[in-house]
Coordinates of C-alpha atoms in Angstrom, one line a residue:
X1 CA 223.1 156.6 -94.2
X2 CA 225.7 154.6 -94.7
X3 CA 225.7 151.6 -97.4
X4 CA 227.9 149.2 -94.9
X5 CA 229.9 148.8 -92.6
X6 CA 233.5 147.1 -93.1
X7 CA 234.8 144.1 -91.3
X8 CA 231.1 143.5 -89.9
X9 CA 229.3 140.1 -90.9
X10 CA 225.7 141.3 -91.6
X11 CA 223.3 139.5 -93.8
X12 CA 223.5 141.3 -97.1
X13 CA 221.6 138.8 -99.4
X14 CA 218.2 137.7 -99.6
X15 CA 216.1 138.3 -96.4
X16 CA 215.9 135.8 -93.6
X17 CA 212.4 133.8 -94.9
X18 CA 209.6 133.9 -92.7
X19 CA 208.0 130.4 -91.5
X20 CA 204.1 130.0 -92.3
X21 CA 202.3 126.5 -91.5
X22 CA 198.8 125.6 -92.9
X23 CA 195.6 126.0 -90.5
X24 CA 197.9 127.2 -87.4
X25 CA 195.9 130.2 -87.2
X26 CA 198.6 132.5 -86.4
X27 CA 198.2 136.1 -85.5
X28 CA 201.2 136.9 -87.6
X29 CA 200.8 139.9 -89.9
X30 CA 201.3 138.7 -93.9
X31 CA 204.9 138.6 -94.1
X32 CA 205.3 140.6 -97.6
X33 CA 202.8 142.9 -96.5
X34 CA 205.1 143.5 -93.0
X35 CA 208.4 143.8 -95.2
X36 CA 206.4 146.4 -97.5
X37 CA 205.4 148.6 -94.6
X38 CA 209.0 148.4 -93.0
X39 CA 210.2 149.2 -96.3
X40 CA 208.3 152.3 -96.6
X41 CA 209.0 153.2 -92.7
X42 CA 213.0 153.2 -93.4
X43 CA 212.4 155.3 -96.4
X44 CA 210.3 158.0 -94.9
X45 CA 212.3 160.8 -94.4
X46 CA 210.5 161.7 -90.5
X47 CA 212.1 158.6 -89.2
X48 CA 215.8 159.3 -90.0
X49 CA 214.9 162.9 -89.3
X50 CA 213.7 161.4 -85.7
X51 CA 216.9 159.1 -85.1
X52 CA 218.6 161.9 -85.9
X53 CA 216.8 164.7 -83.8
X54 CA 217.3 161.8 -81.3
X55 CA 220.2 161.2 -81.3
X56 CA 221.1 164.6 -81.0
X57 CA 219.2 165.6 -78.0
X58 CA 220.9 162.7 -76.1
X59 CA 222.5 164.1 -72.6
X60 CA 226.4 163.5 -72.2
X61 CA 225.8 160.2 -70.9
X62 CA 223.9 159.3 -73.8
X63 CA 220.5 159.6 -72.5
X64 CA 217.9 161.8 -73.2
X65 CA 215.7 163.7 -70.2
X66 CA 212.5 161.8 -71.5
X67 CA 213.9 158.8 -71.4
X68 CA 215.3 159.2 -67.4
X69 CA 211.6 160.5 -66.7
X70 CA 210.5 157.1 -68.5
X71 CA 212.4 154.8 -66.6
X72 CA 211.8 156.0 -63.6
X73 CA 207.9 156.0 -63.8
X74 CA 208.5 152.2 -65.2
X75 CA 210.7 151.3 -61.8
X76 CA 208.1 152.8 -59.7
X77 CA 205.3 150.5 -62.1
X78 CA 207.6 147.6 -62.3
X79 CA 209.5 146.9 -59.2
X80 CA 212.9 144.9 -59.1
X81 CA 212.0 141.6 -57.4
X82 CA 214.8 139.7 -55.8
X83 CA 215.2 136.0 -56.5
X84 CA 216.8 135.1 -53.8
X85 CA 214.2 137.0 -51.4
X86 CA 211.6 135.1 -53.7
X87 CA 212.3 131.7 -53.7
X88 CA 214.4 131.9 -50.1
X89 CA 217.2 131.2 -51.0
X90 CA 220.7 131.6 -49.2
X91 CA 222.8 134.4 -50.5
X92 CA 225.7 133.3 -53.0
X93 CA 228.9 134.6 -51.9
X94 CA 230.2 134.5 -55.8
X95 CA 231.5 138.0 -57.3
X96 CA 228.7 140.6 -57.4
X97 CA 229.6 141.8 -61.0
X98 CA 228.4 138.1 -61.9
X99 CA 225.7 137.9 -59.0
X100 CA 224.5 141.4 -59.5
X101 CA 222.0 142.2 -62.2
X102 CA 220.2 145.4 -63.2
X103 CA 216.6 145.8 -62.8
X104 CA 214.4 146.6 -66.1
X105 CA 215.5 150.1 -67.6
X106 CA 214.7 151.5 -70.4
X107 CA 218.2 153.1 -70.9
X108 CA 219.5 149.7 -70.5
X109 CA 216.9 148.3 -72.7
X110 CA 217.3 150.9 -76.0
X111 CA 221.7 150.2 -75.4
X112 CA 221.5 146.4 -74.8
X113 CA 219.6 146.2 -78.5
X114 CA 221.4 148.4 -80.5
X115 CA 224.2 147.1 -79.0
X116 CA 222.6 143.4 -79.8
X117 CA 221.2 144.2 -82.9
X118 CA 224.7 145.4 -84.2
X119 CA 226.4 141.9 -83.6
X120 CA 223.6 139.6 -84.1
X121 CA 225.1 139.8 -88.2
X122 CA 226.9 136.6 -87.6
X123 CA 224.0 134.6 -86.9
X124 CA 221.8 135.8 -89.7
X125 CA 224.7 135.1 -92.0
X126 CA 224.8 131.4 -90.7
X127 CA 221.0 131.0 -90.9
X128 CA 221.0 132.1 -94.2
X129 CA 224.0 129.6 -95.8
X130 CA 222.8 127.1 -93.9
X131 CA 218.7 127.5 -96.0
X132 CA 220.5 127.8 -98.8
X133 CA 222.6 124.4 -98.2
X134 CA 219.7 122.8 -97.1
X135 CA 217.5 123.9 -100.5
X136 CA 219.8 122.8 -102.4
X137 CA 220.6 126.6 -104.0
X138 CA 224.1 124.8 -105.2
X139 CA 223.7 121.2 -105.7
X140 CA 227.5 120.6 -105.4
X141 CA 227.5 122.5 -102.0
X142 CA 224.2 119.8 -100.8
X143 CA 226.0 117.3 -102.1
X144 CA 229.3 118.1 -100.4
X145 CA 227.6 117.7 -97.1
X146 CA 225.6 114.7 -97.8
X147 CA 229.4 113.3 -98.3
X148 CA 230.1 114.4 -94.5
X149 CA 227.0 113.3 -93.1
X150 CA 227.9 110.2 -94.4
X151 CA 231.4 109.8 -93.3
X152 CA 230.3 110.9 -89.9
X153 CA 227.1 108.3 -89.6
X154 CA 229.2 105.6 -91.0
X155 CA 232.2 106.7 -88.6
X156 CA 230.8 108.2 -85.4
X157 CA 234.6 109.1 -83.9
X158 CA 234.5 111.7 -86.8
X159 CA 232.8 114.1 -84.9
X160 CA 235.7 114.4 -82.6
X161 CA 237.5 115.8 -86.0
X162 CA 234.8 118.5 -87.1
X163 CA 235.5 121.4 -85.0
X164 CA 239.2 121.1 -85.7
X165 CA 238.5 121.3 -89.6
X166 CA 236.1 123.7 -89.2
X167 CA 238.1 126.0 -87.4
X168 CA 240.7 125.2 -90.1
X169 CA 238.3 125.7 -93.1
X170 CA 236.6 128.9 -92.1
X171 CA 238.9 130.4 -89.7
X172 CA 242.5 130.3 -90.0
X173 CA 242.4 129.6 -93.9
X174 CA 240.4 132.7 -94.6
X175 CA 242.2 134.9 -91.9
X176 CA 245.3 133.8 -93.8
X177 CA 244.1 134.8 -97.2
X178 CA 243.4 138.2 -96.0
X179 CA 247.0 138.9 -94.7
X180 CA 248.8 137.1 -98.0
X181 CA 246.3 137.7 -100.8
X182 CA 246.6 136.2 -104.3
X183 CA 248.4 138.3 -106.8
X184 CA 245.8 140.1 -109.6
X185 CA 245.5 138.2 -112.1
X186 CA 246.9 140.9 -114.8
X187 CA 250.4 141.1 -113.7
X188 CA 251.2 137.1 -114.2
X189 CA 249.7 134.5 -116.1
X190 CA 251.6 131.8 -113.6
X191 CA 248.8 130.4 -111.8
X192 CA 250.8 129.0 -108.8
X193 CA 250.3 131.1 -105.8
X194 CA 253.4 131.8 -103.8
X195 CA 253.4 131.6 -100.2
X196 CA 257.1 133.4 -99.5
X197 CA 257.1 137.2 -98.8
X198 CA 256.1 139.3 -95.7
X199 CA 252.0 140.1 -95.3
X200 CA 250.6 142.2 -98.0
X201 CA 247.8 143.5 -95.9
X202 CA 246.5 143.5 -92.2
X203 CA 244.6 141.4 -90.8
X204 CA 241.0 141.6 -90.3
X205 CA 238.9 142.4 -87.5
X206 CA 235.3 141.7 -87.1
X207 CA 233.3 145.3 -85.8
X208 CA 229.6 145.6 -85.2
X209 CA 227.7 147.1 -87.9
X210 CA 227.4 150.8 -87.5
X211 CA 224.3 152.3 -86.1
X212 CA 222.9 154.3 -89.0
X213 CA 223.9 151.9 -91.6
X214 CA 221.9 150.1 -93.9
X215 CA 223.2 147.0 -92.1
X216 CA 222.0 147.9 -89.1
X217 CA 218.6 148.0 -90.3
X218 CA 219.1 144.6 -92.0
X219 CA 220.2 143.1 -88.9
X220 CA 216.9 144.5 -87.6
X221 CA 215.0 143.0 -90.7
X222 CA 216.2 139.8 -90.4
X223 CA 215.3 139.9 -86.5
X224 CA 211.8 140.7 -86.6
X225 CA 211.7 138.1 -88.9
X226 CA 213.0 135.7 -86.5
X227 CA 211.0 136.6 -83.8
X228 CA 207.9 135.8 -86.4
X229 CA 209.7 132.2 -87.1
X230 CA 209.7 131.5 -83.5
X231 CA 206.7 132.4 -82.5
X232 CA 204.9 130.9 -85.2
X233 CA 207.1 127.5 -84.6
X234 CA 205.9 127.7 -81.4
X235 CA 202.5 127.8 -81.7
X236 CA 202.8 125.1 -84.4
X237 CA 204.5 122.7 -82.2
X238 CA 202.6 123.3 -79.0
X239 CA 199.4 123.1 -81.5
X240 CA 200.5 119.1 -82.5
X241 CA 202.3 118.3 -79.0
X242 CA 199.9 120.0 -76.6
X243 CA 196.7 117.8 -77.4
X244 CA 197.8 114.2 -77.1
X245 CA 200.1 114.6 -74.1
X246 CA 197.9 117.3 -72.2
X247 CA 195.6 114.0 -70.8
X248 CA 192.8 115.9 -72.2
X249 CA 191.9 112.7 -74.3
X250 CA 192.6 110.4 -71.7
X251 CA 192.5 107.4 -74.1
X252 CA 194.7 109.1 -76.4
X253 CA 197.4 110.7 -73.9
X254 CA 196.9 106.8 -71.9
X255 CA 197.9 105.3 -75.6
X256 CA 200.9 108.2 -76.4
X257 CA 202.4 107.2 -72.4
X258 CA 202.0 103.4 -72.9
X259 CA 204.0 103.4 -75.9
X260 CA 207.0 106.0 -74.7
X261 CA 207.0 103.1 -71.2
X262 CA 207.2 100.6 -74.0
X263 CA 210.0 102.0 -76.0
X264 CA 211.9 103.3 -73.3
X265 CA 211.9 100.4 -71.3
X266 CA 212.9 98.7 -75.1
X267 CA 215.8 100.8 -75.3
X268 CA 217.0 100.6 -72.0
X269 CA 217.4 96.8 -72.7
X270 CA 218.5 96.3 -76.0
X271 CA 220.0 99.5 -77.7
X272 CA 222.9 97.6 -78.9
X273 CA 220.8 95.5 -81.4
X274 CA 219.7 98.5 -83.8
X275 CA 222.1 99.4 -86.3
X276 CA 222.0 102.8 -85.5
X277 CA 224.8 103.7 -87.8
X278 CA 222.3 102.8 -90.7
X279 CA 219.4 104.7 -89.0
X280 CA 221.2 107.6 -89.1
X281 CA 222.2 107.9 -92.1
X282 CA 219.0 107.1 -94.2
X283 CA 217.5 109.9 -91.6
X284 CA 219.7 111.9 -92.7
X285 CA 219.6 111.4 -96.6
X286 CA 215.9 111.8 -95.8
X287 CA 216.4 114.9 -93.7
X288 CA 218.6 116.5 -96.9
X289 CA 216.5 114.9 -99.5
X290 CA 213.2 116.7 -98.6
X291 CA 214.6 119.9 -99.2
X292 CA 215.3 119.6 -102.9
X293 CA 212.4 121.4 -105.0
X294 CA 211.5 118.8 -106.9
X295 CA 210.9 116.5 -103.9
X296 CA 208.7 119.5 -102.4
X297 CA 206.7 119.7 -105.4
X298 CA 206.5 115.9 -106.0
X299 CA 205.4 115.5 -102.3
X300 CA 202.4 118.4 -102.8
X301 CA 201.1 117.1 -105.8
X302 CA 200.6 113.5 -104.8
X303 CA 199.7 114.3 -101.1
X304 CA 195.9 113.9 -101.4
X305 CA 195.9 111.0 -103.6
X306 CA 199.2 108.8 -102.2
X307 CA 199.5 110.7 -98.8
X308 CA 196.5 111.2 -97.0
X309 CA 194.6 108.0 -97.5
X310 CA 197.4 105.9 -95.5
X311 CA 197.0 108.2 -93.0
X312 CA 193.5 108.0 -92.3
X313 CA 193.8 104.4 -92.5
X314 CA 196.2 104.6 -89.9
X315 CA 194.5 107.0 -87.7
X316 CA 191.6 104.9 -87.8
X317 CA 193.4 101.9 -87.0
X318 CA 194.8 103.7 -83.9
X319 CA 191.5 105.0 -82.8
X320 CA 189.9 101.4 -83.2
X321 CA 192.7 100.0 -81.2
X322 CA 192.2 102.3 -78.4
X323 CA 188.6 102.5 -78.2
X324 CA 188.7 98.6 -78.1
X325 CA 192.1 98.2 -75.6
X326 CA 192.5 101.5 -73.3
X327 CA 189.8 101.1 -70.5
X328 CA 189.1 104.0 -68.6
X329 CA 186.0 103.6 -66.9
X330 CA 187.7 102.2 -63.3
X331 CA 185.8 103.7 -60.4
X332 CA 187.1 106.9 -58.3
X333 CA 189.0 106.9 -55.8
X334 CA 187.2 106.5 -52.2
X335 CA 188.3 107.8 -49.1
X336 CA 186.9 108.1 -45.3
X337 CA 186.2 111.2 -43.9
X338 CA 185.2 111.6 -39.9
X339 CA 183.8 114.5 -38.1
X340 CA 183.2 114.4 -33.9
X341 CA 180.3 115.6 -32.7
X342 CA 181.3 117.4 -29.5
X343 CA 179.4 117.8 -26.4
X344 CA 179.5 120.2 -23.3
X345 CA 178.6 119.6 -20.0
X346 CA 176.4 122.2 -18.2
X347 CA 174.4 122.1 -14.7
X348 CA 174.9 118.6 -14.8
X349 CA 173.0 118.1 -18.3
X350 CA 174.9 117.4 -21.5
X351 CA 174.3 120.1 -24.4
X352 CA 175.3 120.0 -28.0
X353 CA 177.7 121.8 -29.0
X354 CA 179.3 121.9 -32.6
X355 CA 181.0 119.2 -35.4
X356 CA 184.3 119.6 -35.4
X357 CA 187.6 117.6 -37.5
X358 CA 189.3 117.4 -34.7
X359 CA 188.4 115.2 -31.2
X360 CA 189.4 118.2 -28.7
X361 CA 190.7 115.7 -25.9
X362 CA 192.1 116.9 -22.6
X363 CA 195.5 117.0 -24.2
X364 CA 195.4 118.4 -27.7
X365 CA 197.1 121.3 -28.3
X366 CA 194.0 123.2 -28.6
X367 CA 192.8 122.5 -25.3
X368 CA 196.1 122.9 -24.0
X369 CA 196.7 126.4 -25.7
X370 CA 193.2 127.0 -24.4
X371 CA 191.2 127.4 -27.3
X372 CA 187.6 126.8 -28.0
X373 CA 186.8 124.5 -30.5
X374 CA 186.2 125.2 -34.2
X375 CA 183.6 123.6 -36.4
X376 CA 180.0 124.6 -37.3
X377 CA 177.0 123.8 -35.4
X378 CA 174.5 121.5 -37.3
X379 CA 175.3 118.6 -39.3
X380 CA 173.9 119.7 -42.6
X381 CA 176.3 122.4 -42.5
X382 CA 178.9 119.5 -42.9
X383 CA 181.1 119.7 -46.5
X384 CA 183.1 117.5 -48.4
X385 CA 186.9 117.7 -48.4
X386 CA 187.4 120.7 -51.5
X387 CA 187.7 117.6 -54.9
X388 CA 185.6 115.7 -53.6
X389 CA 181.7 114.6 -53.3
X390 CA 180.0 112.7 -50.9
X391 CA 179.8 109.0 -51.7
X392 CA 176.8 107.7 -49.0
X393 CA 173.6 109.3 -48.4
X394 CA 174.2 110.3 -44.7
X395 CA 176.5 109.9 -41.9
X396 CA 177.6 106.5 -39.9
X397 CA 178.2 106.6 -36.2
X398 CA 181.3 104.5 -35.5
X399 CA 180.9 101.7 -33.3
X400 CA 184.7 101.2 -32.7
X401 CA 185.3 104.2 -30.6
X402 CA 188.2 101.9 -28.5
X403 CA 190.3 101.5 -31.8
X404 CA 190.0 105.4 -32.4
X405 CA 190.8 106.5 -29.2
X406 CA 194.1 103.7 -29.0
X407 CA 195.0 104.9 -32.7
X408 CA 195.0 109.0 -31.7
X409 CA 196.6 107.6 -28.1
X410 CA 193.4 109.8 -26.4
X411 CA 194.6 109.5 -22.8
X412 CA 192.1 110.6 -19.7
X413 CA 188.5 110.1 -20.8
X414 CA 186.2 107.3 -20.8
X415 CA 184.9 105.3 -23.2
X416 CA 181.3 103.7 -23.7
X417 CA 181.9 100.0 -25.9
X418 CA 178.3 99.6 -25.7
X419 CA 175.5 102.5 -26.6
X420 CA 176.0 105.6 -28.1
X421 CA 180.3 105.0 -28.3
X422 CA 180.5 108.1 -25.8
X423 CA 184.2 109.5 -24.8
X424 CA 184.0 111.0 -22.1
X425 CA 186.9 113.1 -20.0
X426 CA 188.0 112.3 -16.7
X427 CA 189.2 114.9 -13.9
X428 CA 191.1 114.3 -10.6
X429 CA 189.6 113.4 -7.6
X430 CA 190.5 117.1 -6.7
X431 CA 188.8 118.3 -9.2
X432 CA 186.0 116.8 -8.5
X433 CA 185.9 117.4 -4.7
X434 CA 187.1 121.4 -5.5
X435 CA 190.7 120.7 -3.8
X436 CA 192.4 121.8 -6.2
X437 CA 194.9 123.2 -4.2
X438 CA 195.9 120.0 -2.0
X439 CA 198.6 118.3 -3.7
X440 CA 199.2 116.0 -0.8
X441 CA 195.8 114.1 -1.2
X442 CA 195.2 114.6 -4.6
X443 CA 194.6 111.6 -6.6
X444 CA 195.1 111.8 -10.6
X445 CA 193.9 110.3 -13.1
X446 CA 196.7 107.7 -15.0
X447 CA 197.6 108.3 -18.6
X448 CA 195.3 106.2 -20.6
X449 CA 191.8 105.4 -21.0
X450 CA 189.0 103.5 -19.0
X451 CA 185.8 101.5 -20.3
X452 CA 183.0 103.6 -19.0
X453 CA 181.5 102.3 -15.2
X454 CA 179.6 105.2 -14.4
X455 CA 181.8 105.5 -11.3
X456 CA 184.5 108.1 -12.3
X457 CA 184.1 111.7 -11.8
X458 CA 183.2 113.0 -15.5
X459 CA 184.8 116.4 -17.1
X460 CA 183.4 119.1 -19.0
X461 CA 183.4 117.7 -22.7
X462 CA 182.7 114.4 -24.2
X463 CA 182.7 113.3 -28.3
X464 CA 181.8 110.5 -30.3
X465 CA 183.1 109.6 -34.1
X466 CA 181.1 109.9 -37.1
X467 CA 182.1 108.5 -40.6
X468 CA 181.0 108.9 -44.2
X469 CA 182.6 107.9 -47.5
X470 CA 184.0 110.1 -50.3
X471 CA 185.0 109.9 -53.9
X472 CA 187.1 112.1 -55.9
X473 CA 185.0 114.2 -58.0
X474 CA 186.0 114.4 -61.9
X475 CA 186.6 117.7 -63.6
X476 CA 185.6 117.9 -67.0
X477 CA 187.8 119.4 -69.8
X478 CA 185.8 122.9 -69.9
X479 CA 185.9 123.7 -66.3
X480 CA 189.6 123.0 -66.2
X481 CA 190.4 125.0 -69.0
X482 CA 188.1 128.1 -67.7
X483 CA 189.8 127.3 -64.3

C-alpha cells in the first residue's frame, strides 16, 4: 500500500471531527470507538488480501461474475421507474447523454465511489482549514480574516473583489511557485528571489488519489465521518425546528407564524432603516469569536449560573404571553350536507326506494346513461362526509324544495310548495296515453318545472331534500402521528 499519492489533495492531517450534540439521542456509534474498529479493519491483513483477491478476479471489463449476477437480481428487485412516465410529463427533446440516466447498478455503484471517493480530497482539505481557521489553531490566521470580514461588512461592493483575489492567492500564485521555485537556501545567502530565467520545473497537475493508497482510505475516513456530521445535524436541527413549526402546539406554532407575518411584513416596509452594515459585522465578530477556546470554556462554566436562568425567564415570559393572548378555542367549522330520499312508482302506489347524494332527475347523466341509482336503503345507514361528525341529532326535511330545484335547474317534474315538498317527474302526454310512437300528436312536456295540481300525468320516480348540519371533526396529536 502505498503512503500517497502525488499531485492529489487528500486530507493528510488530523481527521475530519465528528459533530456530537447533547440529549439528541442519536443512533450514531461512539465516534473513537468507530475510528478504532476501522482502524483495526484497514490493518487486518484478510481485507487487503480481499481487495486484492478482488481485484484480481475482476473480468476484462472490470467486473467480476458475482457482481453481474448481483445486479441483475437487484434490477429485477428494484425496477427503473421513469419520471417522466411518473409524473406525465412531456418528453424533453434535450441531448439524451444529458436526458439519459442509468438505472441503479451495482457496477455503477462500486465505480461511481471509488471514483468519488478518489476526488472528494479537495473538499476534506477545505473543511479541515477552514475548523482550524475558525478555532483559532493560528491566531494570526483568525485574526487575518476577522480583518476581511470586516472590510467586506463595512464595504459590501468588496465581495465583487473576492473571487478575483482568491483565484489570485491560491491559484495562480501557487501554480507559479511550482514552475519557478525559490533557489535552496545553501547556494546564496541573497535573499531576493529572482524572477528572470526559463521554468525550473513543470507544472502541476491535480490526480485522484490512487486506489490502494493510504489516501484513499483517508478520503474514506474522513467521509464516513461526514455522513455521521450530517446525519446527526440533521436530526439536531429537525429536533429544535420540527416542534414549534409542525402546529402540533397550536399556541406555540400560532405564536412562531404571527411573529415571522410581523417581521416580514416589517421588513418589507422599512429594510432601509437598519444599519445592516453594523449588524453584520458584530454577527460576524460574534460568529468568529465563539470559536476561540477560551470563550468555549468561559461560556460552559458560567452556563448554569449566568445562562440558563435568563432563559427560563424568558421562556416563561413567552409561555405566559401566549397562554394569555393566542386564543384558540373558536368553534369548528360547519357545513350542510343533503341526502334525497328517492321514491319509485309501482302499480300506481309509491314505494321507497333508497337515500341517495344525488336527486336522479329525468335529465342527469345517470338517468340519461341509464343507470340505477346508488345509495343505501335506510336512513340510519346514512354517514358523515369522511372528517367530519354530525352536528344535529337527526335529519331536517327541507321546506324550500322550489329554491333547490331552480338552483340544480331540475327541469320536467313537479313540485309540491305545500306538504311533504314532493318532486315529482312529468312524462308526455304520449307517454301517458302509450303513443309513444305518434310524433304528430304528441304533446311534451316544456323544459322547466310546474307547482304540483294533481292534473299532470306523473313519471316513475319522485324525491324530496333532506338536510343536516356538520362540523369538522378535530384530530388529536397521537392519531395523526400513528396515521
Amino acid at each position: 500500500m502505498d503512503e500517497y499519492t502525488a499531485d492529489a489533495f487528500v486530507n493528510r492531517d488530523e481527521p475530519v471531527p465528528v459533530l456530537a450534540f447533547t440529549g439528541t439521542g442519536s443512533p450514531s456509534p461512539d465516534p473513537e470507538s468507530k475510528r478504532s474498529r476501522l482502524k483495526e479493519s484497514l490493518s487486518n491483513s484478510k481485507l487487503k488480501e480481499k481487495i486484492q483477491d478482488g481485484a484480481n478476479s475482476r473480468s476484462e471489463t472490470g467486473f467480476s461474475l458475482q457482481d453481474r449476477l448481483l445486479t441483475k437480481l437487484l434490477q429485477q428487485v428494484i425496477p427503473s421507474e421513469n419520471i417522466e412516465k411518473v409524473l406525465d410529463l412531456p418528453p424533453d427533446k434535450r441531448s439524451s447523454k444529458y436526458i439519459g440516466r442509468p438505472g441503479f447498478s451495482i457496477q455503477l455503484m462500486t465505480n461511481n465511489f471509488r471514483r468519488f471517493n478518489s476526488r472528494i480530497g479537495i473538499v476534506f482539505v477545505f473543511q479541515t482549514r477552514l475548523i482550524r481557521l475558525l478555532t483559532w489553531r493560528n491566531s494570526t490566521h483568525t485574526l487575518s480574516l476577522l480583518a476581511v470580514c470586516t472590510f467586506v461588512c463595512l464595504n459590501p461592493y468588496l465581495l465583487a473583489v473576492l473571487p478575483f483575489a482568491s483565484a489570485l492567492l491560491f491559484i495562480m500564485v501557487p501554480a507559479y511557485l511550482v514552475r519557478h521555485p525559490p533557489p535552496p537556501p545553501t547556494i546564496s545567502h541573497n535573499t531576493t528571489y529572482s524572477l528572470n530565467g526559463p521554468p525550473l520545473a513543470p507544472p502541476r497537475t491535480i490526480r485522484p488519489a490512487a486506489e490502494m493508497s493510504k489516501d484513499f482510505f483517508r478520503n474514506m475516513r474522513d467521509l464516513q465521518n461526514s455522513m455521521d456530521d450530517f446525519s446527526t445535524l440533521h436530526d439536531t436541527i429537525l429536533r429544535i425546528i420540527t416542534p414549534p413549526t409542525n402546529f402540533s402546539n397550536e399556541a406555540l406554532s400560532s405564536t412562531v407564524f404571527l411573529f415571522l407575518f410581523v417581521t416580514t411584513c416589517a421588513l418589507f416596509i422599512a429594510p432601509h432603516l437598519l444599519p445592516w452594515r453594523l449588524l453584520s459585522l458584530i454577527l460576524c465578530w460574534i460568529s468568529i469569536a465563539l470559536g476561540h477556546p477560551r470563550v468555549q470554556q468561559f461560556i460552559l462554566e458560567n452556563r448554569e449560573s449566568h445562562l440558563r436562568p435568563p432563559s427560563q425567564k424568558a421562556q416563561s415570559l413567552l409561555s405566559a404571553w401566549i397562554s394569555r393572548d393566542i386564543i384558540l378555542d373558536s368553534p369548528p367549522e360547519a357545513r350542510e350536507v343533503e341526502i334525497f330520499e328517492l321514491q319509485r312508482r309501482r302499480k300506481g302506489e309509491w314505494e321507497s326506494w333508497l337515500f341517495s347524494p344525488n336527486p336522479y332527475d329525468p335529465l342527469s347523466p345517470q338517468r340519461i346513461a341509464g343507470e340505477r341509482p346508488k345509495g343505501t336503503r335506510f336512513f340510519e345507514d346514512v354517514e358523515a362526509p369522511r372528517g367530519w361528525e354530525w352536528g344535529d341529532k337527526k335529519w331536517v326535511l327541507d321546506l324550500g324544495s322550489r329554491e333547490w330545484v331552480e338552483e340544480r335547474m331540475v327541469q320536467r317534474v313537479e313540485v309540491e310548495v305545500e306538504g311533504e315538498r314532493w318532486v315529482t317527474d312529468l312524462v308526455a302526454e304520449d307517454e301517458a296515453s302509450g303513443n309513444s310512437g305518434s310524433l304528430k300528436t304528441a304533446k311534451t312536456v316544456g323544459p322547466g318545472w310546474a307547482e304540483g295540481n294533481g292534473r299532470e300525468p306523473v313519471g316513475e320516480w319522485r324525491r324530496r331534500r333532506w338536510i343536516r348540519m356538520v362540523r369538522r371533526k378535530g384530530v388529536s396529536s397521537n392519531n395523526a402521528n400513528n396515521g
